[in-house]
mmCIF file of C-alpha atoms and ligand atoms in Angstrom:
data_model
loop_
_atom_site.group_PDB
_atom_site.id
_atom_site.type_symbol
_atom_site.label_atom_id
_atom_site.label_comp_id
_atom_site.label_asym_id
_atom_site.label_seq_id
_atom_site.Cartn_x
_atom_site.Cartn_y
_atom_site.Cartn_z
ATOM 1 C CA MET A 26 0.807 -25.830 -19.134
ATOM 2 C CA ILE A 27 -1.431 -28.289 -19.244
ATOM 3 C CA GLY A 28 -5.364 -27.455 -19.858
ATOM 4 C CA TYR A 29 -6.671 -29.257 -16.633
ATOM 5 C CA PHE A 30 -4.811 -27.367 -14.466
ATOM 6 C CA ILE A 31 -5.413 -23.650 -15.377
ATOM 7 C CA MET A 32 -5.700 -21.595 -11.703
ATOM 8 C CA TYR A 33 -5.707 -18.418 -11.000
ATOM 9 C CA GLU A 34 -4.703 -17.858 -14.429
ATOM 10 C CA LYS A 35 -4.602 -13.998 -14.784
ATOM 11 C CA ILE A 36 -3.385 -12.971 -11.815
ATOM 12 C CA LEU A 37 -3.569 -8.895 -10.437
ATOM 13 C CA VAL A 38 -0.659 -7.798 -8.784
ATOM 14 C CA PRO A 39 -1.047 -4.107 -7.429
ATOM 15 C CA ILE A 40 2.560 -2.132 -6.940
ATOM 16 C CA ASP A 41 3.339 0.562 -4.561
ATOM 17 C CA GLY A 42 7.369 0.225 -4.374
ATOM 18 C CA SER A 43 7.097 -0.148 -0.834
ATOM 19 C CA ASP A 44 8.788 -3.808 0.367
ATOM 20 C CA TYR A 45 5.340 -5.274 1.063
ATOM 21 C CA SER A 46 4.311 -5.386 -2.199
ATOM 22 C CA PHE A 47 7.773 -7.241 -3.684
ATOM 23 C CA ARG A 48 6.715 -9.798 -1.103
ATOM 24 C CA ALA A 49 2.953 -10.136 -2.702
ATOM 25 C CA LEU A 50 4.615 -10.252 -6.304
ATOM 26 C CA CYS A 51 7.402 -13.211 -5.268
ATOM 27 C CA GLU A 52 4.184 -14.746 -3.720
ATOM 28 C CA ALA A 53 2.373 -14.058 -6.998
ATOM 29 C CA ILE A 54 5.385 -15.289 -9.360
ATOM 30 C CA ASN A 55 5.501 -18.811 -7.456
ATOM 31 C CA LEU A 56 1.443 -19.277 -7.903
ATOM 32 C CA ALA A 57 2.171 -18.195 -11.516
ATOM 33 C CA LYS A 58 4.830 -20.938 -12.138
ATOM 34 C CA LEU A 59 2.300 -23.421 -10.457
ATOM 35 C CA THR A 60 -0.861 -22.670 -12.450
ATOM 36 C CA GLY A 61 0.949 -21.708 -15.667
ATOM 37 C CA GLY A 62 -0.769 -18.320 -15.262
ATOM 38 C CA THR A 63 0.041 -15.004 -16.583
ATOM 39 C CA ILE A 64 0.602 -11.664 -13.885
ATOM 40 C CA THR A 65 -0.842 -8.033 -14.421
ATOM 41 C CA LEU A 66 1.476 -5.467 -12.449
ATOM 42 C CA ILE A 67 -0.371 -2.612 -11.576
ATOM 43 C CA HIS A 68 0.612 0.997 -9.956
ATOM 44 C CA VAL A 69 -2.001 3.978 -9.518
ATOM 45 C CA THR A 70 -0.667 6.781 -9.247
ATOM 46 C CA PRO A 71 -3.004 8.722 -6.762
ATOM 47 C CA THR A 72 -4.922 12.025 -7.629
ATOM 48 C CA GLY A 73 -5.839 12.662 -4.255
ATOM 49 C CA SER A 74 -6.731 16.555 -3.096
ATOM 50 C CA SER A 75 -3.997 16.437 -0.815
ATOM 51 C CA VAL A 76 -0.930 17.936 -3.521
ATOM 52 C CA VAL A 77 0.084 21.474 -2.633
ATOM 53 C CA MET A 78 -1.398 22.805 -5.641
ATOM 54 C CA SER A 79 2.073 25.564 -6.936
ATOM 55 C CA SER A 80 3.860 22.224 -7.153
ATOM 56 C CA LYS A 81 1.323 19.942 -8.190
ATOM 57 C CA GLN A 82 1.945 19.919 -12.010
ATOM 58 C CA HIS A 83 5.774 18.804 -11.519
ATOM 59 C CA PHE A 84 5.364 16.839 -8.209
ATOM 60 C CA TYR A 85 2.688 14.768 -10.233
ATOM 61 C CA ALA A 86 4.969 14.228 -12.797
ATOM 62 C CA MET A 87 7.263 12.758 -10.310
ATOM 63 C CA LEU A 88 5.123 10.397 -8.842
ATOM 64 C CA GLN A 89 4.336 9.412 -12.145
ATOM 65 C CA GLN A 90 7.702 8.836 -13.050
ATOM 66 C CA GLU A 91 9.168 7.013 -10.024
ATOM 67 C CA GLY A 92 5.384 4.524 -10.352
ATOM 68 C CA LYS A 93 6.652 3.401 -14.223
ATOM 69 C CA GLN A 94 9.983 2.854 -12.640
ATOM 70 C CA VAL A 95 9.111 0.423 -10.107
ATOM 71 C CA LEU A 96 6.690 -1.078 -12.573
ATOM 72 C CA SER A 97 9.492 -2.101 -15.227
ATOM 73 C CA ASN A 98 11.605 -2.808 -12.617
ATOM 74 C CA ARG A 99 9.466 -5.461 -10.983
ATOM 75 C CA MET A 100 8.644 -6.826 -14.509
ATOM 76 C CA LYS A 101 12.022 -7.765 -15.332
ATOM 77 C CA LEU A 102 12.202 -9.324 -11.844
ATOM 78 C CA ALA A 103 8.937 -11.581 -12.997
ATOM 79 C CA GLU A 104 10.203 -12.080 -16.661
ATOM 80 C CA GLU A 105 13.355 -13.136 -15.711
ATOM 81 C CA GLU A 106 11.464 -16.192 -13.030
ATOM 82 C CA GLY A 107 9.841 -16.947 -16.529
ATOM 83 C CA VAL A 108 6.313 -15.763 -15.720
ATOM 84 C CA LYS A 109 4.344 -13.875 -18.602
ATOM 85 C CA THR A 110 3.883 -10.507 -16.951
ATOM 86 C CA GLU A 111 2.273 -6.631 -18.175
ATOM 87 C CA THR A 112 2.285 -3.362 -16.562
ATOM 88 C CA LEU A 113 -0.242 -0.807 -16.035
ATOM 89 C CA LEU A 114 0.129 2.698 -15.067
ATOM 90 C CA VAL A 115 -2.979 4.058 -14.182
ATOM 91 C CA GLU A 116 -4.622 7.294 -12.316
ATOM 92 C CA GLY A 117 -6.732 8.300 -10.042
ATOM 93 C CA ASP A 118 -7.793 6.683 -6.919
ATOM 94 C CA PRO A 119 -5.873 3.172 -5.896
ATOM 95 C CA VAL A 120 -8.771 0.868 -4.707
ATOM 96 C CA GLU A 121 -10.942 2.476 -7.554
ATOM 97 C CA GLN A 122 -8.771 1.760 -9.915
ATOM 98 C CA ILE A 123 -7.481 -1.804 -8.832
ATOM 99 C CA VAL A 124 -10.890 -3.023 -8.605
ATOM 100 C CA LYS A 125 -12.537 -1.517 -11.869
ATOM 101 C CA THR A 126 -9.280 -3.481 -13.375
ATOM 102 C CA ALA A 127 -9.761 -6.532 -11.675
ATOM 103 C CA LYS A 128 -13.359 -6.557 -13.110
ATOM 104 C CA GLN A 129 -12.944 -5.808 -16.666
ATOM 105 C CA GLY A 130 -10.007 -7.817 -17.156
ATOM 106 C CA ASN A 131 -11.897 -11.046 -15.906
ATOM 107 C CA PHE A 132 -8.966 -11.367 -13.098
ATOM 108 C CA SER A 133 -9.002 -14.284 -10.694
ATOM 109 C CA LEU A 134 -6.525 -13.763 -8.011
ATOM 110 C CA ILE A 135 -5.331 -10.082 -6.338
ATOM 111 C CA VAL A 136 -2.090 -10.461 -4.763
ATOM 112 C CA MET A 137 -1.160 -7.756 -2.485
ATOM 113 C CA GLY A 138 0.806 -6.571 0.578
ATOM 114 C CA ALA A 139 -1.200 -6.045 4.012
ATOM 115 C CA ARG A 140 0.674 -2.375 4.102
ATOM 116 C CA GLY A 141 2.407 -0.395 1.938
ATOM 117 C CA LEU A 142 4.110 2.783 2.255
ATOM 118 C CA SER A 143 2.085 4.545 5.022
ATOM 119 C CA LYS A 144 4.527 4.926 8.261
ATOM 120 C CA LEU A 145 1.538 4.090 10.493
ATOM 121 C CA ALA A 146 1.908 2.174 13.224
ATOM 122 C CA GLY A 147 -0.443 -0.308 14.119
ATOM 123 C CA LEU A 148 -2.861 -1.116 11.178
ATOM 124 C CA VAL A 149 -3.484 -4.905 10.382
ATOM 125 C CA VAL A 150 -3.960 -3.894 6.850
ATOM 126 C CA GLY A 151 -3.724 -0.309 5.097
ATOM 127 C CA SER A 152 -6.676 1.098 3.526
ATOM 128 C CA THR A 153 -5.869 0.527 0.120
ATOM 129 C CA SER A 154 -5.918 -3.116 0.909
ATOM 130 C CA GLN A 155 -8.853 -2.802 3.002
ATOM 131 C CA GLY A 156 -10.829 -1.112 0.234
ATOM 132 C CA VAL A 157 -9.777 -3.852 -1.952
ATOM 133 C CA ILE A 158 -11.032 -6.611 0.138
ATOM 134 C CA LYS A 159 -14.267 -5.750 0.768
ATOM 135 C CA ASN A 160 -14.663 -4.388 -2.587
ATOM 136 C CA ALA A 161 -12.925 -7.044 -5.530
ATOM 137 C CA PRO A 162 -14.609 -9.418 -7.346
ATOM 138 C CA CYS A 163 -11.819 -12.167 -7.041
ATOM 139 C CA PRO A 164 -10.143 -14.048 -4.226
ATOM 140 C CA VAL A 165 -7.733 -11.818 -2.763
ATOM 141 C CA LEU A 166 -4.360 -12.843 -1.251
ATOM 142 C CA VAL A 167 -3.028 -10.638 1.322
ATOM 143 C CA THR A 168 0.777 -10.916 2.289
ATOM 144 C CA ARG A 169 2.910 -9.885 4.883
HETATM 145 N N1 ATP B 30 -1.230 3.952 -5.148
HETATM 146 C C1 ATP B 30 -0.962 2.442 -5.443
HETATM 147 N N2 ATP B 30 -0.330 1.849 -6.558
HETATM 148 C C2 ATP B 30 -0.778 -0.235 -6.327
HETATM 149 N N3 ATP B 30 -0.800 -0.196 -5.162
HETATM 150 C C3 ATP B 30 -0.693 0.181 -4.536
HETATM 151 C C4 ATP B 30 -0.555 1.588 -3.894
HETATM 152 N N4 ATP B 30 -1.142 1.590 -2.687
HETATM 153 C C5 ATP B 30 -0.722 0.589 -2.627
HETATM 154 N N5 ATP B 30 -0.807 -0.982 -2.675
HETATM 155 C C6 ATP B 30 -1.145 -2.593 -2.720
HETATM 156 O O1 ATP B 30 -1.709 -1.664 -1.504
HETATM 157 C C7 ATP B 30 -0.805 -3.029 -0.428
HETATM 158 C C8 ATP B 30 -1.097 -1.832 0.867
HETATM 159 O O2 ATP B 30 -1.117 -1.031 0.866
HETATM 160 P P1 ATP B 30 -2.036 0.110 1.613
HETATM 161 O O3 ATP B 30 -1.811 1.599 1.058
HETATM 162 O O4 ATP B 30 -2.947 -0.233 1.800
HETATM 163 O O5 ATP B 30 -1.253 0.499 3.513
HETATM 164 P P2 ATP B 30 -0.676 1.768 3.654
HETATM 165 O O6 ATP B 30 0.185 2.400 2.665
HETATM 166 O O7 ATP B 30 0.722 0.841 5.168
HETATM 167 O O8 ATP B 30 -1.574 2.952 4.564
HETATM 168 P P3 ATP B 30 -2.176 3.504 4.113
HETATM 169 O O9 ATP B 30 -2.357 3.962 2.618
HETATM 170 O O10 ATP B 30 -3.744 3.002 4.220
HETATM 171 O O11 ATP B 30 -1.743 4.673 5.330
HETATM 172 C C9 ATP B 30 0.566 -2.463 -1.241
HETATM 173 O O12 ATP B 30 1.430 -3.602 -0.403
HETATM 174 C C10 ATP B 30 0.094 -3.093 -2.480
HETATM 175 O O13 ATP B 30 0.638 -3.997 -2.737
HETATM 176 MG MG1 MG B 31 -0.767 3.233 1.299
#
């Protein structure tokens, strides 16, 4: 790609396996094609206190496995579209980890879904999007 039109060079796409984040990825792929940018997919396995203690380890391993699966799946899609893509599987608080990654990796844009996997009706944006919009070091494109 020609050097003088590199905009949104590094795009961070948080993935939770929802249709919303799938549509965010499609948008990010279109943008990356236009700008010659690269995509980094990030999934955060949440380490909340809500997990039942007795089955904690097993449950956590299962969540992590699902995250890994969805990342490799989505990466395949982006690469088939000719976009250079990498994946990050991290754990912790999703908002914190996404914001921290955007800062440390010098990302120029975050593309994410308005909503995610939660079935709570009535929210315009979910808590992950809200937290990222509030704390991100770069522009955030929210898709529906
Ligand atoms: N664990 C996660 N790891 C990476 N990205 C995530 C994660 N959870 C959500 N996202 C991103 O945030 C977007 C919005 O999801 P969010 O969690 O804010 O909404 P929700 O699940 O509908 O509501 P809530 O989680 O607040 O009950 C998703 O489309 C996805 O891009
Ligand atoms: Mg959610």
